[in-house]
Short mmCIF file of C-alpha atoms in Angstrom, two decimals:
data_model
loop_
_atom_site.label_atom_id
_atom_site.label_comp_id
_atom_site.label_asym_id
_atom_site.label_seq_id
_atom_site.Cartn_x
_atom_site.Cartn_y
_atom_site.Cartn_z
CA GLU U 23 0.00 0.00 0.00
CA VAL U 24 1.29 3.44 -0.94
CA GLN U 25 1.78 5.70 2.08
CA LEU U 26 3.23 9.16 2.47
CA VAL U 27 3.87 10.62 5.91
CA ALA U 28 4.87 14.27 6.15
CA SER U 29 6.63 15.72 9.16
CA GLY U 30 8.70 18.67 10.28
CA GLY U 31 6.07 21.39 10.48
CA GLY U 32 5.78 23.78 13.38
CA LEU U 33 5.85 27.39 14.50
CA VAL U 34 8.69 29.52 13.18
CA GLN U 35 9.41 33.23 13.24
CA PRO U 36 9.44 35.31 10.05
CA GLY U 37 12.83 34.99 8.40
CA GLY U 38 13.39 31.59 9.96
CA SER U 39 13.92 28.17 8.42
CA LEU U 40 12.22 24.80 8.54
CA ARG U 41 12.87 21.47 6.84
CA LEU U 42 9.92 19.29 5.93
CA SER U 43 10.28 15.57 5.30
CA CYS U 44 8.04 13.02 3.66
CA ALA U 45 8.57 9.32 4.24
CA ALA U 46 7.30 7.17 1.39
CA SER U 47 6.44 3.49 1.47
CA GLY U 48 4.80 1.04 -0.90
CA PHE U 49 6.63 2.45 -3.92
CA THR U 50 10.07 3.67 -4.94
CA THR U 51 10.68 7.43 -5.02
CA SER U 52 13.48 6.92 -7.54
CA ASN U 53 10.80 5.98 -10.10
CA SER U 54 8.48 8.90 -9.43
CA TRP U 55 7.97 12.63 -9.76
CA MET U 56 7.32 13.90 -6.27
CA ASN U 57 5.47 17.07 -5.28
CA TRP U 58 4.81 19.51 -2.49
CA VAL U 59 1.45 21.29 -2.46
CA ARG U 60 0.26 23.68 0.24
CA GLN U 61 -3.02 25.01 1.55
CA ALA U 62 -3.24 28.21 3.53
CA PRO U 63 -5.91 28.27 6.26
CA GLY U 64 -9.35 28.36 4.66
CA LYS U 65 -7.89 28.64 1.16
CA GLY U 66 -7.42 26.44 -1.88
CA LEU U 67 -4.58 24.22 -2.99
CA GLU U 68 -1.34 25.72 -4.33
CA TRP U 69 1.35 23.69 -6.07
CA VAL U 70 4.75 24.55 -4.57
CA ALA U 71 7.47 22.40 -6.13
CA ASN U 72 8.30 19.07 -7.70
CA ILE U 73 11.34 16.94 -8.42
CA GLY U 74 12.02 14.32 -11.06
CA PRO U 75 12.78 10.64 -10.52
CA ASP U 76 16.56 10.96 -10.32
CA GLY U 77 16.46 14.31 -8.50
CA SER U 78 18.03 16.34 -11.27
CA ASP U 79 14.89 18.15 -12.46
CA LYS U 80 13.37 20.60 -9.99
CA TYR U 81 10.63 23.16 -10.46
CA TYR U 82 9.14 25.79 -8.16
CA VAL U 83 6.29 28.26 -8.03
CA ASP U 84 7.68 31.79 -8.38
CA SER U 85 6.76 32.83 -4.84
CA VAL U 86 9.20 30.33 -3.30
CA LYS U 87 12.05 30.39 -5.82
CA GLY U 88 15.35 31.17 -4.14
CA ARG U 89 13.91 30.43 -0.68
CA PHE U 90 12.75 26.80 -0.86
CA THR U 91 14.74 23.80 -2.02
CA ILE U 92 13.19 20.45 -2.86
CA SER U 93 15.27 17.30 -2.63
CA LYS U 94 14.84 13.58 -2.35
CA ASP U 95 16.84 10.79 -0.81
CA ASN U 96 16.10 7.79 -2.96
CA ALA U 97 18.17 5.55 -0.71
CA GLU U 98 15.85 6.40 2.18
CA ASN U 99 12.77 6.71 -0.05
CA SER U 100 12.05 10.18 1.22
CA LEU U 101 11.29 13.69 0.01
CA HIS U 102 12.32 16.95 1.64
CA LEU U 103 11.56 20.65 1.44
CA GLN U 104 14.08 23.06 2.92
CA MET U 105 12.29 26.35 3.57
CA ASN U 106 14.36 29.47 4.30
CA SER U 107 13.47 33.14 4.73
CA LEU U 108 9.96 32.16 5.73
CA ARG U 109 7.16 34.70 5.50
CA GLY U 110 3.69 34.94 6.96
CA GLU U 111 2.19 34.01 3.61
CA ASP U 112 4.00 30.66 3.78
CA THR U 113 1.70 29.63 6.63
CA ALA U 114 -0.12 26.55 5.37
CA VAL U 115 -0.58 22.82 5.58
CA TYR U 116 2.06 21.28 3.33
CA TYR U 117 1.18 18.03 1.56
CA CYS U 118 3.65 15.71 -0.15
CA GLY U 119 2.42 13.59 -2.99
CA ARG U 120 3.24 11.43 -5.94
CA GLY U 121 0.40 12.71 -8.08
CA ASP U 122 -2.09 9.94 -7.43
CA LYS U 123 -1.39 9.63 -3.70
CA TRP U 124 -1.02 12.34 -1.08
CA GLY U 125 0.02 12.32 2.55
CA GLN U 126 -1.81 13.79 5.51
CA GLY U 127 0.01 17.13 5.56
CA THR U 128 2.11 19.01 8.10
CA LEU U 129 1.24 22.48 9.38
CA VAL U 130 3.73 25.31 9.06
CA THR U 131 2.94 28.51 10.95
CA VAL U 132 5.10 31.57 10.38
CA SER U 133 4.47 34.11 13.09
CA SER U 134 6.27 36.20 15.66
CA ASP W 17 1.17 30.80 -15.84
CA ALA W 18 -1.85 28.76 -16.89
CA VAL W 19 -4.75 30.18 -14.88
CA LEU W 20 -7.56 27.74 -14.20
CA THR W 21 -11.00 29.25 -13.53
CA GLN W 22 -13.66 27.01 -12.01
CA SER W 23 -17.40 27.53 -11.92
CA PRO W 24 -19.51 27.48 -9.96
CA LEU W 25 -17.56 28.09 -6.77
CA SER W 26 -20.46 26.78 -4.70
CA LEU W 27 -22.63 23.88 -5.81
CA PRO W 28 -25.66 22.82 -3.74
CA VAL W 29 -27.00 19.51 -5.04
CA THR W 30 -29.89 17.25 -4.06
CA LEU W 31 -28.92 13.67 -3.24
CA GLY W 32 -29.26 11.46 -6.29
CA GLN W 33 -29.12 14.37 -8.71
CA PRO W 34 -26.29 15.04 -11.19
CA ALA W 35 -23.63 17.69 -10.71
CA SER W 36 -21.24 19.38 -13.09
CA ILE W 37 -18.16 21.53 -12.50
CA SER W 38 -16.46 23.59 -15.20
CA CYS W 39 -12.76 24.40 -15.40
CA LYS W 40 -11.41 26.79 -18.03
CA SER W 41 -7.72 27.31 -18.69
CA SER W 42 -6.04 30.48 -19.95
CA GLN W 43 -3.81 28.28 -22.11
CA SER W 44 -4.18 24.94 -23.82
CA VAL W 45 -3.08 22.11 -21.52
CA VAL W 46 -2.41 19.66 -24.30
CA HIS W 47 1.14 18.46 -23.76
CA SER W 48 3.62 17.79 -26.55
CA ASP W 49 3.27 14.09 -25.73
CA GLY W 50 -0.37 14.31 -26.84
CA ASN W 51 -1.86 13.98 -23.37
CA THR W 52 -4.15 16.60 -21.89
CA ARG W 53 -2.54 16.89 -18.49
CA LEU W 54 -5.60 17.90 -16.53
CA ASN W 55 -6.47 16.26 -13.21
CA TRP W 56 -9.44 16.52 -10.88
CA PHE W 57 -9.03 16.27 -7.11
CA GLN W 58 -11.54 15.85 -4.31
CA GLN W 59 -10.86 17.16 -0.82
CA ARG W 60 -13.33 16.03 1.79
CA PRO W 61 -13.60 18.11 4.98
CA GLY W 62 -10.50 17.68 7.12
CA GLN W 63 -8.81 15.34 4.64
CA SER W 64 -5.91 15.39 2.21
CA PRO W 65 -6.52 15.82 -1.50
CA ARG W 66 -7.51 12.71 -3.41
CA ARG W 67 -7.01 12.46 -7.15
CA LEU W 68 -10.14 11.31 -8.96
CA ILE W 69 -9.33 11.84 -12.63
CA TYR W 70 -6.00 12.09 -14.46
CA ASN W 71 -5.14 13.10 -18.00
CA LEU W 72 -8.59 14.57 -18.67
CA SER W 73 -10.77 11.49 -18.41
CA ASN W 74 -9.07 8.54 -16.69
CA ARG W 75 -10.50 7.50 -13.35
CA ASP W 76 -8.08 6.57 -10.60
CA SER W 77 -8.30 3.17 -8.99
CA GLY W 78 -11.18 2.93 -6.54
CA VAL W 79 -13.00 6.00 -7.86
CA PRO W 80 -16.71 5.28 -8.44
CA ASP W 81 -17.82 5.32 -12.05
CA ARG W 82 -20.33 8.06 -11.30
CA PHE W 83 -17.37 10.44 -11.65
CA SER W 84 -16.31 11.33 -15.18
CA GLY W 85 -14.02 13.89 -16.77
CA SER W 86 -14.26 15.38 -20.23
CA GLY W 87 -13.27 18.35 -22.35
CA SER W 88 -10.50 19.45 -24.63
CA GLY W 89 -7.83 22.11 -25.00
CA THR W 90 -8.92 24.77 -22.55
CA ASP W 91 -12.41 23.73 -21.38
CA PHE W 92 -12.96 20.86 -19.00
CA THR W 93 -15.82 19.35 -17.03
CA LEU W 94 -16.13 17.04 -14.05
CA LYS W 95 -19.50 15.31 -13.86
CA ILE W 96 -21.04 13.32 -11.05
CA SER W 97 -23.96 11.32 -12.40
CA ARG W 98 -25.76 10.90 -9.06
CA VAL W 99 -24.49 12.75 -6.02
CA GLU W 100 -24.09 10.79 -2.80
CA ALA W 101 -23.54 12.11 0.71
CA GLU W 102 -19.86 11.08 0.67
CA ASP W 103 -19.24 13.41 -2.29
CA VAL W 104 -19.42 16.50 -0.06
CA GLY W 105 -16.19 18.46 -0.25
CA VAL W 106 -14.18 20.76 -2.46
CA TYR W 107 -13.21 19.81 -6.00
CA TYR W 108 -10.16 21.18 -7.78
CA CYS W 109 -8.92 20.95 -11.33
CA MET W 110 -5.17 21.00 -11.80
CA GLN W 111 -2.98 21.23 -14.88
CA TYR W 112 0.50 19.82 -15.09
CA THR W 113 1.36 20.57 -18.69
CA HIS W 114 2.97 23.92 -17.87
CA TRP W 115 5.27 25.04 -15.07
CA PRO W 116 4.27 26.13 -12.55
CA HIS W 117 1.57 23.52 -12.20
CA THR W 118 -1.64 25.27 -11.19
CA PHE W 119 -4.94 24.54 -9.48
CA GLY W 120 -8.35 26.05 -9.97
CA GLN W 121 -9.89 27.96 -7.04
CA GLY W 122 -12.01 25.02 -5.97
CA THR W 123 -15.73 24.26 -6.09
CA LYS W 124 -17.49 23.47 -2.84
CA LEU W 125 -20.14 20.79 -3.26
CA GLU W 126 -22.79 20.57 -0.56
CA ILE W 127 -26.04 18.69 -0.17
CA LYS W 128 -29.23 20.77 -0.38
#
């Protein structure tokens, strides 16, 4: 069974950093495009970033370019999102997903 | 960016009646590989997104056949032939032909 478990969310001050992780099971991340999508409180879904099977292709939404870095560890079957220079508008539940399957999400709150 | 505009944003439906959601793109989402890379997601209250339809009209495994996707180029439709109580939630279209991938604003389906 495909499972994705996101972790690493929490409360961080503006300008701070956070690293999200997503543990995958039931499939191999080295064979898949992997994504991060976020949802601000009471708002819709926003695609954030994705990474290709071997980790060499990476794409980002403009609002996070230069601040967020997506990566994957195929040996550990996991996905990560390093988030730097965090802003209030980055407050959201962050979901990791393969496209057809999505994890439960982890909440990131950026506030002083 | 490819902007996806959904309508209606709110959809009250009587149990057992059909429902239809429109999604219009500012650009064609036909990929160079010939696929129309348009997905439909369901998000039930308090849950993660669930993909229902991929590449315009293909149902994901386990999705009831009362859900169907259609359209072409820039105009797309999700239809539910007979709404059931478990269909309550927000529905999103999403294109992944262009970067950044983008979602529609969401359509909230409720039971009358």
